[in-house]
PDB file of C-alpha atoms and ligand atoms in Angstrom:
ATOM      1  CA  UNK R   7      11.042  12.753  19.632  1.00 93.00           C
ATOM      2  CA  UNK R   8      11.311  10.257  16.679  1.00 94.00           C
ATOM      3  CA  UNK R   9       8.895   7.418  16.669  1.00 95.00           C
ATOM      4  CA  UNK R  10      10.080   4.308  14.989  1.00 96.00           C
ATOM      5  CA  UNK R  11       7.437   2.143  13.559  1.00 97.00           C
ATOM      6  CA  UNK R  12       7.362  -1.593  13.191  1.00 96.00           C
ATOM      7  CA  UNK R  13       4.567  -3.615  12.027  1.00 96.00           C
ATOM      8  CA  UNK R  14       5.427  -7.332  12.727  1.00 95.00           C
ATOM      9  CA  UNK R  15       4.056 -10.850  11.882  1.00 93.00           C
ATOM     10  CA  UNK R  16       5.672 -13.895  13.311  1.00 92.00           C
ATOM     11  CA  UNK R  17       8.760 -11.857  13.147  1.00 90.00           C
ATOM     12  CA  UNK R  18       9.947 -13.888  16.308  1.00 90.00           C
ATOM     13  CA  UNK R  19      13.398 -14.611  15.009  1.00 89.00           C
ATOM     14  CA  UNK R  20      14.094 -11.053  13.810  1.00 90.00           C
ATOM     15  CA  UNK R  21      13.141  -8.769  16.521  1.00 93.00           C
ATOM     16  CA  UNK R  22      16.136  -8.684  19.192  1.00 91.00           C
ATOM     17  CA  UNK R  23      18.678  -8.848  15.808  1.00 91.00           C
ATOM     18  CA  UNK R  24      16.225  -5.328  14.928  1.00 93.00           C
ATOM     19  CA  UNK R  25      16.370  -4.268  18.315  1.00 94.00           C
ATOM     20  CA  UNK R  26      19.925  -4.454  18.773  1.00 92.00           C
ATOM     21  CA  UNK R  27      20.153  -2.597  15.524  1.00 92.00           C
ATOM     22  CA  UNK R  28      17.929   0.071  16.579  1.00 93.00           C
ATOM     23  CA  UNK R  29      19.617   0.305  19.740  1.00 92.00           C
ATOM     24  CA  UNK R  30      22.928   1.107  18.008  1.00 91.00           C
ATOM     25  CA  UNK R  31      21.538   3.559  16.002  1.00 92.00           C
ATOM     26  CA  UNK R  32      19.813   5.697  18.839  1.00 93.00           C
ATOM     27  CA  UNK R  33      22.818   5.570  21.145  1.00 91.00           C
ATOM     28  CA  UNK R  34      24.499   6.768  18.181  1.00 92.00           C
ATOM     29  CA  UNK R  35      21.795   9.773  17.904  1.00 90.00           C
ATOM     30  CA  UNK R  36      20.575  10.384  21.693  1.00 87.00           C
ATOM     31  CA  UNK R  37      22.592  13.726  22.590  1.00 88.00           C
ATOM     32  CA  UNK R  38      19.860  15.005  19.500  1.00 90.00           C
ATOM     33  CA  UNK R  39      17.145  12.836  19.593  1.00 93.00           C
ATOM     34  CA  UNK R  40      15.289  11.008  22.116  1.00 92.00           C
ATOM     35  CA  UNK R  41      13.349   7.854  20.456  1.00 94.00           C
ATOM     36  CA  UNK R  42       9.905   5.455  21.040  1.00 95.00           C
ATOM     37  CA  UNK R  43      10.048   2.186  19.061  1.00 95.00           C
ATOM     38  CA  UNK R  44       6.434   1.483  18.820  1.00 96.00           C
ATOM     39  CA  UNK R  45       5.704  -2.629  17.339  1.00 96.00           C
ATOM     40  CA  UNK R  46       2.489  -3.130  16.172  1.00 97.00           C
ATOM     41  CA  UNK R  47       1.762  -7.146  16.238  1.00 95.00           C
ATOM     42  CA  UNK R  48      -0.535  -7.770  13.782  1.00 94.00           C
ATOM     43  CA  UNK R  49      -1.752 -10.984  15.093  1.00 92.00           C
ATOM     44  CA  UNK R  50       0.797 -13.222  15.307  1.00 93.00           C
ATOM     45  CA  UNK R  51       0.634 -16.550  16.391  1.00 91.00           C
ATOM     46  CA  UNK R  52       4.182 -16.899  17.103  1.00 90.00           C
ATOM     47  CA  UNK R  53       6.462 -16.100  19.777  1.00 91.00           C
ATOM     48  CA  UNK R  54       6.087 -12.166  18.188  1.00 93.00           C
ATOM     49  CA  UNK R  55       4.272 -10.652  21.379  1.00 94.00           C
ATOM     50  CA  UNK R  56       6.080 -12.572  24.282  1.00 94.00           C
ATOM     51  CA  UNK R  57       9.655 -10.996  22.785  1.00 94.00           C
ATOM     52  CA  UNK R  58       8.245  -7.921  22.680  1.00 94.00           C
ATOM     53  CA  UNK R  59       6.795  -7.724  25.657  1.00 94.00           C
ATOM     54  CA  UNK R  60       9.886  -8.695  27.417  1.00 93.00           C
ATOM     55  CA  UNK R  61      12.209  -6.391  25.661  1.00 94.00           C
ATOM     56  CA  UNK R  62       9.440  -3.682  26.075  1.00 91.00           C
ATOM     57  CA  UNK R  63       9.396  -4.815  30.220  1.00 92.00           C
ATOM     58  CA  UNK R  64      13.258  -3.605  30.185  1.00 91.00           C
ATOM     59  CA  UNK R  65      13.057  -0.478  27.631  1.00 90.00           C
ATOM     60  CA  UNK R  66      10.621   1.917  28.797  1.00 89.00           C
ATOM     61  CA  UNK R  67      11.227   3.545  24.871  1.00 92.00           C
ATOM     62  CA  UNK R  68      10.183   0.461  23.551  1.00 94.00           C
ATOM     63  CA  UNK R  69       5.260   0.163  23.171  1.00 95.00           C
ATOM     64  CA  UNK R  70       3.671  -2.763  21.799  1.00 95.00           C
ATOM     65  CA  UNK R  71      -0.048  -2.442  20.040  1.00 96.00           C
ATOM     66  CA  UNK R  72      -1.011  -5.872  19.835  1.00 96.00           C
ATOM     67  CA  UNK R  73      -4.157  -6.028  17.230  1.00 96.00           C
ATOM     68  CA  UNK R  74      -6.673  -8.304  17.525  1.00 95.00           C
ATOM     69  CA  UNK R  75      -6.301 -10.274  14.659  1.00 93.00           C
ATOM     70  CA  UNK R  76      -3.743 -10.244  11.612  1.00 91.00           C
ATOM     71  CA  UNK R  77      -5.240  -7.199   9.989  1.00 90.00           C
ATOM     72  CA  UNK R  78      -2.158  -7.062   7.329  1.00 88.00           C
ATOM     73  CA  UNK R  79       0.618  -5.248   6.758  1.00 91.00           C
ATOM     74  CA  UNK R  80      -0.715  -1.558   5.933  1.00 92.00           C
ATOM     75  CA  UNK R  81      -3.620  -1.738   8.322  1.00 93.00           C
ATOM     76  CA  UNK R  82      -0.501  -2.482  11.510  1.00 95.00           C
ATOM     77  CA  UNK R  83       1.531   0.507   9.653  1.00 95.00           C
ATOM     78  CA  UNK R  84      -1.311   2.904  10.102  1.00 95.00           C
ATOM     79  CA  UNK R  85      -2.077   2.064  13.775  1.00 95.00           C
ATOM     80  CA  UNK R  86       1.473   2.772  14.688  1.00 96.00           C
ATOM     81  CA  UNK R  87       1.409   5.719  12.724  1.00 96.00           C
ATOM     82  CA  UNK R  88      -1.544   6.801  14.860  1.00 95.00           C
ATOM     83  CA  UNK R  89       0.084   5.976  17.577  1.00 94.00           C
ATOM     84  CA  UNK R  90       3.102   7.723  17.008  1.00 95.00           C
ATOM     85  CA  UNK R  91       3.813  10.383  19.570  1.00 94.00           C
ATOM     86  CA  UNK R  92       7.054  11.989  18.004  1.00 92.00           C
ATOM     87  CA  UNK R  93       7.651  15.107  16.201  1.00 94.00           C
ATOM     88  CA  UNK R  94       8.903  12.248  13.708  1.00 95.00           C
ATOM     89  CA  UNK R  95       7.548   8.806  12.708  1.00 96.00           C
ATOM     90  CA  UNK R  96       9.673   6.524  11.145  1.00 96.00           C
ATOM     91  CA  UNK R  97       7.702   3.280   9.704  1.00 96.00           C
ATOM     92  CA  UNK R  98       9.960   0.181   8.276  1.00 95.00           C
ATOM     93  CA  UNK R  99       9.164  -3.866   8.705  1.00 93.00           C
ATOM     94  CA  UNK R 100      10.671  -5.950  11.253  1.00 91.00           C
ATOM     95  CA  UNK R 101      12.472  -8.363   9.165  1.00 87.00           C
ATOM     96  CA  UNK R 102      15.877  -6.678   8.889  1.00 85.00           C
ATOM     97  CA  UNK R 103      15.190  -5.494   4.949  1.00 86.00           C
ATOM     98  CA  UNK R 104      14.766  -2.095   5.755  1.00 90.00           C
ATOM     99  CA  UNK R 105      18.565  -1.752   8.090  1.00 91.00           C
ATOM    100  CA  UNK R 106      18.270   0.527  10.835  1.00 92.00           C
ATOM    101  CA  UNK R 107      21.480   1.870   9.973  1.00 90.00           C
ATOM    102  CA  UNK R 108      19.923   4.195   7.740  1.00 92.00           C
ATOM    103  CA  UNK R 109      17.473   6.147  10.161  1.00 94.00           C
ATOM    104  CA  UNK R 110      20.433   8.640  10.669  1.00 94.00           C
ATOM    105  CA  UNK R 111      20.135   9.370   6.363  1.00 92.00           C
ATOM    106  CA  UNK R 112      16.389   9.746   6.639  1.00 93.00           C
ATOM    107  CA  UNK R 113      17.141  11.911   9.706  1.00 94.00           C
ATOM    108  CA  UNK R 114      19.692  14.595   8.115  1.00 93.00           C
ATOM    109  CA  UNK R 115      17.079  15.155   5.084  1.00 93.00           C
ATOM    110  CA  UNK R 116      14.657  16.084   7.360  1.00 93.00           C
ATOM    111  CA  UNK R 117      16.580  18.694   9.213  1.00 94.00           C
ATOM    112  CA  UNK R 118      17.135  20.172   5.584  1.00 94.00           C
ATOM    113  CA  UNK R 119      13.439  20.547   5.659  1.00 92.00           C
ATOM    114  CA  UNK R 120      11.958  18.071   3.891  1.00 94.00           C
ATOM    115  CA  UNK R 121       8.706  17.279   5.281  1.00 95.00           C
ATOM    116  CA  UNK R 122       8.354  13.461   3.770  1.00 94.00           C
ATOM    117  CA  UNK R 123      11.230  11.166   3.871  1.00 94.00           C
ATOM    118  CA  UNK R 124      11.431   8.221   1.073  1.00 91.00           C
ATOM    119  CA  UNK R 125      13.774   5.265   1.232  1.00 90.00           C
ATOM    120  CA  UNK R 126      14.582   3.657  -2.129  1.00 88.00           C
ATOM    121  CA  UNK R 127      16.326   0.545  -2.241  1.00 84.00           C
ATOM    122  CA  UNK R 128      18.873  -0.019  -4.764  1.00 81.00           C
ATOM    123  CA  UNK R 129      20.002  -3.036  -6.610  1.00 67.00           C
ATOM    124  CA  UNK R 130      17.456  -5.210  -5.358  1.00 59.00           C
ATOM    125  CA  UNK R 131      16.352  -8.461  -7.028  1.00 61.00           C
ATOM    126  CA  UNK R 132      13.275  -9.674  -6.166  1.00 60.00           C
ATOM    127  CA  UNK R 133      13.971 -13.065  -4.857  1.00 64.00           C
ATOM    128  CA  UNK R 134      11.175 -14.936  -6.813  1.00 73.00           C
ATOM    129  CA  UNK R 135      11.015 -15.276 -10.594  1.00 76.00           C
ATOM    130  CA  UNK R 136       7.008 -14.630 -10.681  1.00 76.00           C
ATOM    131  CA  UNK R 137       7.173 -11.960  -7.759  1.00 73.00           C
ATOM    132  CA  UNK R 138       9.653 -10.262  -9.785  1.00 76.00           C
ATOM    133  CA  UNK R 139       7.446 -10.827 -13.413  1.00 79.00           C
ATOM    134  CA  UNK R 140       4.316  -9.486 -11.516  1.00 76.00           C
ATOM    135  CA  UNK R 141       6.079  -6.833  -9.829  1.00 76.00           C
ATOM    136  CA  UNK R 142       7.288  -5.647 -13.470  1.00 78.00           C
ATOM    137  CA  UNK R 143       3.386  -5.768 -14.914  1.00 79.00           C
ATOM    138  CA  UNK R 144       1.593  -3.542 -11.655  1.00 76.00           C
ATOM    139  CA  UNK R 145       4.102  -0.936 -11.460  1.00 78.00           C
ATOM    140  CA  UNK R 146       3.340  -0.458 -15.629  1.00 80.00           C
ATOM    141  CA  UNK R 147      -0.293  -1.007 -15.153  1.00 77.00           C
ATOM    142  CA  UNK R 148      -0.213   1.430 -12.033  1.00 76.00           C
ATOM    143  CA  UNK R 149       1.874   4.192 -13.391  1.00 77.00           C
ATOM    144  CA  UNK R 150       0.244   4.420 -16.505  1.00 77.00           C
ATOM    145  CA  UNK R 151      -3.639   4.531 -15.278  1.00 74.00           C
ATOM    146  CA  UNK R 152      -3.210   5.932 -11.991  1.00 75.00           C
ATOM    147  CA  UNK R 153      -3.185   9.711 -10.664  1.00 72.00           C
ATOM    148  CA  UNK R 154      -0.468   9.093  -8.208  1.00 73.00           C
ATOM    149  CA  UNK R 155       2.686   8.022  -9.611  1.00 75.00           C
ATOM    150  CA  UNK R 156       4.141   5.272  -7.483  1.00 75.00           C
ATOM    151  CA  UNK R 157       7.798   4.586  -7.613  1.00 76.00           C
ATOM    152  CA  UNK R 158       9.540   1.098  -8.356  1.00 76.00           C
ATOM    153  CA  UNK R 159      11.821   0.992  -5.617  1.00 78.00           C
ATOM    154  CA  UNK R 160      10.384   2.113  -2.927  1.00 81.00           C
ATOM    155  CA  UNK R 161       8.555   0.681  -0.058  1.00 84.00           C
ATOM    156  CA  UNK R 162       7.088   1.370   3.353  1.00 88.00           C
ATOM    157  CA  UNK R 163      10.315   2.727   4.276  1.00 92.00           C
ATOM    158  CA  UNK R 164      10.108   6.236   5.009  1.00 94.00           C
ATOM    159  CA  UNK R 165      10.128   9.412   7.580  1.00 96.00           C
ATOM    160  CA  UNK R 166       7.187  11.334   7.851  1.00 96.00           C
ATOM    161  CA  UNK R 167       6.799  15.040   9.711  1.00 95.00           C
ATOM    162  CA  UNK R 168       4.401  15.545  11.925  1.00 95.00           C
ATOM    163  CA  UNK R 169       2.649  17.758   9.962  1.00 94.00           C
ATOM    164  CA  UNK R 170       2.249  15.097   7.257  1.00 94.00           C
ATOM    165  CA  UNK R 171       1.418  12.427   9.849  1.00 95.00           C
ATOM    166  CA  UNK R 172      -1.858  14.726  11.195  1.00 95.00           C
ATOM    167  CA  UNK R 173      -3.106  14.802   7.400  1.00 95.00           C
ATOM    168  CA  UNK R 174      -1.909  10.799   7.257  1.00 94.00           C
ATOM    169  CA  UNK R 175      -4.303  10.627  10.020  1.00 93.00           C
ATOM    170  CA  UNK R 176      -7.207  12.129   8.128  1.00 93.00           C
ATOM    171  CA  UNK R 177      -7.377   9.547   5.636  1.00 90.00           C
ATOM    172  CA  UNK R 178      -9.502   6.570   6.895  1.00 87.00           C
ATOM    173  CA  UNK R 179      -9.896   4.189   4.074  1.00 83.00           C
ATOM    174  CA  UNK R 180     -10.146   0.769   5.228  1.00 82.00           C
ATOM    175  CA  UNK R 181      -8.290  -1.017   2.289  1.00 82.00           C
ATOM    176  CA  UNK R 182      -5.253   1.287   1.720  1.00 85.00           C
ATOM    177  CA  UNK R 183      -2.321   1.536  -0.237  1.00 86.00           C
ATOM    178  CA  UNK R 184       0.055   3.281   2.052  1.00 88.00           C
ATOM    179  CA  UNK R 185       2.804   4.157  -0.250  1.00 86.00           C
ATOM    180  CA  UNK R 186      -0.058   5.878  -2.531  1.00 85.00           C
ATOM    181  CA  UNK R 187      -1.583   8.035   0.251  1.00 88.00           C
ATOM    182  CA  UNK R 188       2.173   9.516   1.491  1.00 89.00           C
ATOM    183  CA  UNK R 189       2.773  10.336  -2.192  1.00 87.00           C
ATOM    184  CA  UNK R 190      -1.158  11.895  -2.393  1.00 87.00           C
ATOM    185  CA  UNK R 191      -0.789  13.836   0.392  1.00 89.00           C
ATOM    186  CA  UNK R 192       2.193  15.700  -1.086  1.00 89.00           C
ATOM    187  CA  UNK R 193       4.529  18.264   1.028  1.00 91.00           C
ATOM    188  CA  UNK R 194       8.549  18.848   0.623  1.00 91.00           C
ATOM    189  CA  UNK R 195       9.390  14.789  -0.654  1.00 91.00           C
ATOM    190  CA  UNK R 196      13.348  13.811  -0.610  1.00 91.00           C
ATOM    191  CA  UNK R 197      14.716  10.709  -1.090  1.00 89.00           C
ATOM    192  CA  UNK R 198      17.980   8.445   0.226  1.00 88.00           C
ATOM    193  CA  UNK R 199      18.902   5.071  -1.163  1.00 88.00           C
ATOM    194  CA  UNK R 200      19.693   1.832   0.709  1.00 86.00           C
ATOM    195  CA  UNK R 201      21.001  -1.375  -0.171  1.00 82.00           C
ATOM    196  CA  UNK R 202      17.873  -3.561   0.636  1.00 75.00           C
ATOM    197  CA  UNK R 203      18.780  -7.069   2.720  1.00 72.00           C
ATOM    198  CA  UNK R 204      17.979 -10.202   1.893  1.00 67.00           C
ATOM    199  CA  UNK R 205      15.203 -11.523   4.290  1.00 66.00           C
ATOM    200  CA  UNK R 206      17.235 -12.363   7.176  1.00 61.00           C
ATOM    201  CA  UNK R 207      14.967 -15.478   8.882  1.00 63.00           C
ATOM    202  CA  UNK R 208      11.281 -16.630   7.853  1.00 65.00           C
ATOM    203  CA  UNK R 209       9.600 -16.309   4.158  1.00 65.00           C
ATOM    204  CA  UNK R 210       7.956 -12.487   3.087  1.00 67.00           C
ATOM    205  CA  UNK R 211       4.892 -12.734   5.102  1.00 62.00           C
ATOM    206  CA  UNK R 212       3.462 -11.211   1.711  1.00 66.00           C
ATOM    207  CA  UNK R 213       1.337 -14.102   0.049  1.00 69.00           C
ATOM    208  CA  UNK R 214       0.198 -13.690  -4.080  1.00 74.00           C
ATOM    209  CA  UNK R 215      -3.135 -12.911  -2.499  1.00 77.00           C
ATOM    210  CA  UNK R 216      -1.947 -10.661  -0.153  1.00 76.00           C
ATOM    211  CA  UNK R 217       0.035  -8.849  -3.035  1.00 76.00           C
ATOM    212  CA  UNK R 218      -3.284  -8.871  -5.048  1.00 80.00           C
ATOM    213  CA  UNK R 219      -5.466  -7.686  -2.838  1.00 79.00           C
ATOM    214  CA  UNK R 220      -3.162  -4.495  -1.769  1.00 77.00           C
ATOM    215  CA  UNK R 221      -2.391  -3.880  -5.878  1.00 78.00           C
ATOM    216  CA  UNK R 222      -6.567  -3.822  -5.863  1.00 80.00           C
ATOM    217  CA  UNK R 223      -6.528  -1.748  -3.193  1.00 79.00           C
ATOM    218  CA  UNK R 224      -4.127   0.828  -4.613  1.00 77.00           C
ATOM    219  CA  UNK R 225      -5.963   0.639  -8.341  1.00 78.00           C
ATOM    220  CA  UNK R 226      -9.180   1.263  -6.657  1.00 79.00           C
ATOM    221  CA  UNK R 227      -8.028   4.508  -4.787  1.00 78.00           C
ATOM    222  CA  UNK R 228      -6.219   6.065  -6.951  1.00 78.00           C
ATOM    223  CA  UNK R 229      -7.317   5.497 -10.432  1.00 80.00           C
ATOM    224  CA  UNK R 230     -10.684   5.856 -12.505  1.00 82.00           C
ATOM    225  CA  UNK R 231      -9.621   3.601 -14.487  1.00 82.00           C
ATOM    226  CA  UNK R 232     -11.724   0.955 -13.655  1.00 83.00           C
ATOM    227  CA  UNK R 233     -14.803   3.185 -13.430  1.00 87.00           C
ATOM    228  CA  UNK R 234     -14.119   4.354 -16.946  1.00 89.00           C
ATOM    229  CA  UNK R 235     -13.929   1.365 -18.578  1.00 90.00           C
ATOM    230  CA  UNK R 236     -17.136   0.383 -17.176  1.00 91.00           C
ATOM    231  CA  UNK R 237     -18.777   3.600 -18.612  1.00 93.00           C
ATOM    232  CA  UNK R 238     -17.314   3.331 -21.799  1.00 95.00           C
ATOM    233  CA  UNK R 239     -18.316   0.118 -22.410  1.00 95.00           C
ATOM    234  CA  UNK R 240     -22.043   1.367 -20.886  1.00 95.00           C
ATOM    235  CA  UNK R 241     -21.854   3.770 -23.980  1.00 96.00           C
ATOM    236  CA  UNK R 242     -20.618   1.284 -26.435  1.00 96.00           C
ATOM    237  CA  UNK R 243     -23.561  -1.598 -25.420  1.00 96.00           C
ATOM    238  CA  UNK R 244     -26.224   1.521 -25.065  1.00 96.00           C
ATOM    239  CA  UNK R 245     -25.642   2.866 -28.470  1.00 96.00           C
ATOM    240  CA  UNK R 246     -25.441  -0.483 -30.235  1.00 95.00           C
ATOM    241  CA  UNK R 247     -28.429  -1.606 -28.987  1.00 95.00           C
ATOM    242  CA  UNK R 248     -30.437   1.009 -29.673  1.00 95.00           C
ATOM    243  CA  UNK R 249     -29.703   1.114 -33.522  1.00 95.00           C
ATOM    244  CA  UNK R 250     -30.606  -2.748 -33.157  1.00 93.00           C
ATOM    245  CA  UNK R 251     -34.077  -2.038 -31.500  1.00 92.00           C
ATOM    246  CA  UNK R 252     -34.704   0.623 -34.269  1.00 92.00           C
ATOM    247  CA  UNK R 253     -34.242  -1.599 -36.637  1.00 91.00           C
ATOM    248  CA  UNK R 254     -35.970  -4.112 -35.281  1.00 90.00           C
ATOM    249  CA  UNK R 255     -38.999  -1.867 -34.498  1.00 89.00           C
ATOM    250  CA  UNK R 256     -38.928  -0.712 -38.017  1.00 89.00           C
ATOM    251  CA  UNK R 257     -39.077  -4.075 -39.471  1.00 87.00           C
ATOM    252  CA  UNK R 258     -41.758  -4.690 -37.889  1.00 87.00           C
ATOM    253  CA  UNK R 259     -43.871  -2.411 -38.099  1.00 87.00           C
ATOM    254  CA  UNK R 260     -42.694  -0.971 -42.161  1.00 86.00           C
ATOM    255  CA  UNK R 261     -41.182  -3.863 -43.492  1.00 83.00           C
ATOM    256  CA  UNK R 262     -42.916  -8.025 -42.287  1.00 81.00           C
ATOM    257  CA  UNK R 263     -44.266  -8.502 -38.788  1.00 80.00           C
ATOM    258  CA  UNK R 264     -43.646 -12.323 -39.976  1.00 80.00           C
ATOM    259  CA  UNK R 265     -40.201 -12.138 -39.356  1.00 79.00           C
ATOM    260  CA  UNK R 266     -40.282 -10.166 -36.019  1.00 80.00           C
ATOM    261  CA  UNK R 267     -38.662 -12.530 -33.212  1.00 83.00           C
ATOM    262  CA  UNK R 268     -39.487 -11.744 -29.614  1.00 85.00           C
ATOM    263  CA  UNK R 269     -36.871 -13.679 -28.199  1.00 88.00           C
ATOM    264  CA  UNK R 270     -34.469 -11.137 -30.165  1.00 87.00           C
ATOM    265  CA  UNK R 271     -36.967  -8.373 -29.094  1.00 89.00           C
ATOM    266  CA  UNK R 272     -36.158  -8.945 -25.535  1.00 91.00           C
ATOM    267  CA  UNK R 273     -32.688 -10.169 -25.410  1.00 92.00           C
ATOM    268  CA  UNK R 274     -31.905  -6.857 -27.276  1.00 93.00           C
ATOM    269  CA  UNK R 275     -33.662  -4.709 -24.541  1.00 94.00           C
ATOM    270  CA  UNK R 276     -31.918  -6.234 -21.672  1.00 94.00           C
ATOM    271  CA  UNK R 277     -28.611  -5.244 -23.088  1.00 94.00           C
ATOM    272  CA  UNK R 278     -29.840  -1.791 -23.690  1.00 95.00           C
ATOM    273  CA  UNK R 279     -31.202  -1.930 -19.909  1.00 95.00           C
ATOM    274  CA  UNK R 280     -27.547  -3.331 -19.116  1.00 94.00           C
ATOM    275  CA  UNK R 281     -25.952  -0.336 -21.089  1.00 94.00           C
ATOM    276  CA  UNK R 282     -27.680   2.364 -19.405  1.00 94.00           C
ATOM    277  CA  UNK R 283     -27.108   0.754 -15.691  1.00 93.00           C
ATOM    278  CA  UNK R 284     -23.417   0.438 -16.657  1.00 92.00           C
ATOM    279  CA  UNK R 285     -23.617   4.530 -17.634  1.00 91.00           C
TER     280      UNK R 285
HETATM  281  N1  UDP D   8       3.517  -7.746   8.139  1.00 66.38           N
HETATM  282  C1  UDP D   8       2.422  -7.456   8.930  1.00 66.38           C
HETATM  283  N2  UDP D   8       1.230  -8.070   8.677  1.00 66.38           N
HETATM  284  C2  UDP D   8       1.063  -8.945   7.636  1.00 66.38           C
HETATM  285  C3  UDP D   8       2.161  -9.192   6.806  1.00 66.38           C
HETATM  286  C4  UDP D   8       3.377  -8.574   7.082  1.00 66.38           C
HETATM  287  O1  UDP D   8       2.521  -6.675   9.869  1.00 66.38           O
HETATM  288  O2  UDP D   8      -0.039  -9.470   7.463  1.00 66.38           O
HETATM  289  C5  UDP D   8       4.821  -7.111   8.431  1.00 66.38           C
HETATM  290  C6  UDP D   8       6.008  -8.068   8.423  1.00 66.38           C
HETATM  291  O3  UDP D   8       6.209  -8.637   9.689  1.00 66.38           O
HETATM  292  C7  UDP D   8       7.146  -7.154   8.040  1.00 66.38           C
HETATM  293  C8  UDP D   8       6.489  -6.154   7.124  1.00 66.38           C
HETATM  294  O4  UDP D   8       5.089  -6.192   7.420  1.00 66.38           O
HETATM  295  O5  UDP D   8       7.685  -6.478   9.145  1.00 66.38           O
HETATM  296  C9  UDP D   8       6.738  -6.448   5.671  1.00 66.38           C
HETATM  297  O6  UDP D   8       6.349  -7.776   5.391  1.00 66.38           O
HETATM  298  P1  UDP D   8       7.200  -8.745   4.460  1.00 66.38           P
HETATM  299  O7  UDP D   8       8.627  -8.658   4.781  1.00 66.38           O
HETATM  300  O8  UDP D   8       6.557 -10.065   4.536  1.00 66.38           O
HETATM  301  O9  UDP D   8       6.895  -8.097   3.045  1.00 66.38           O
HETATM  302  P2  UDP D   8       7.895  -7.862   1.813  1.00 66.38           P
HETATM  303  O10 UDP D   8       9.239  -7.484   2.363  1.00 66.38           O
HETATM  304  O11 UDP D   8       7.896  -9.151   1.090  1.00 66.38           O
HETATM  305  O12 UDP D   8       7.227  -6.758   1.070  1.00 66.38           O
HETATM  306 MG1   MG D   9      10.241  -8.121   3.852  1.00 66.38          MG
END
């Protein structure tokens, strides 16, 4: 069985347009594959769940998780991933980008063997000048500081194995970068290329903060970066400041206790204190 994953928020206008295209594509595929289409609502507070839950009334193939609360985009990914059932999971978003039409490509490279599926879009301009700028400046910050190399092009668009779904499974981070965990967790990796859509109805769901907090999240897990810099510059402050103090100690006590300033005394211990916590 191949589990199709959709995270959705207020993706009311899209669904029975992605539904239809689904449809097509398993009728295309049913004689070798049978299919679950599992929609995770993350919390919308449009007509997101009553569509679903009518189309899922009709199509027993089609589950809804409904969260709680709009948890974001790679949080509603991994719950249907957990969810998943299939020997297969498919994840893509529910706003037409990622075209259904494809599955069958993502499909035949598995039954070559590959155990991890990747699609990358192709000749895609981001639709936004300053998306597009910052974009450009976290995929060179990223690839050159973290341990995971994360490709331009490529999104939450992807086939996993079940094999690679079980270790998926394993990893429980709370603020995730999905993309960097598949590529983490290794195994056989191919590739197909799409032509990406142009959002179809509705704005990305993605705000700046949004972006920024899941380009945090991915710095944070998979580079030392951060925690580097933060020791070097524990080594740099440690080490100044302790010349400083011996100096200061040695005027005073070889060369005029007149000119021996407390205030300088002090301020120059706390950033030695500061050093060594930052070590
Ligand atoms: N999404 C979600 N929760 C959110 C934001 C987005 O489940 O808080 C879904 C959204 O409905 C879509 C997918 O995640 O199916 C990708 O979102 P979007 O198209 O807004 O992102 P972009 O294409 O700009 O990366
Ligand atoms: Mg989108």
């Amino acid at each position: 069985m191949v589990s199709v994953v959709i995270p959705v928020y207020n993706e009311a206008s899209n669904i029975e347009l992605l539904m239809r295209g689904l449809d097509e594509v398993i009728e295309k595929l049913c004689e070798r594959y049978s299919f679950e289409v599992i929609f995770v609502n993350d919390g919308s507070n449009d007509e997101t769940y009553d569509i679903i839950t009518s189309i899922a009334d009709n199509k027993k193939y089609v589950k809804l998780i409904d969260l709680s609360r709009n948890f974001g985009n790679q949080i509603a990914v991994s719950a249907g991933i957990n969810e998943a059932k299939g020997d297969i999971a498919i994840t893509m978003d529910g706003d037409l980008q990622h075209p259904p039409a494809v599955i069958p490509q993502l499909l035949s490279e598995w039954e070559k063997g590959y155990e991890v599926v990747q699609a990358k879009r192709v000749q895609y301009r981001n639709p936004s000048f300053v998306r597009n700028i910052l974009s450009i400046v976290y995929f060179y910050i990223m690839n050159h500081i973290s341990s995971v190399k994360i490709e331009k092009d490529v999104s939450d668009f992807r086939l996993m194995d079940r094999k690679a779904v079980e270790y998926f499974k394993k990893v429980t981070e709370r603020r995730r970068f999905v993309r960097g965990i598949v590529n983490w967790l290794g195994f056989r990796r191919s590739y197909i290329e799409y032509r990406i859509n142009p959002r179809l109805q509705g704005n990305s769901t993605f705000s700046i903060r949004g972006l920024f907090n899941l380009a945090m999240a991915a710095l944070t897990s998979f580079s030392l970066m951060p925690l580097k810099i933060a020791s070097l510059l524990g080594v740099l402050i440690t080490t100044f400041s302790s010349v400083l103090l011996l100096i200061i100690s040695y005027s005073y006590f070889f060369v005029n206790k007149e000119i021996f300033r407390p205030i300088a005394f002090f301020a120059v211990l706390n950033a030695l204190m500061g050093g060594i916590i930052l070590v």
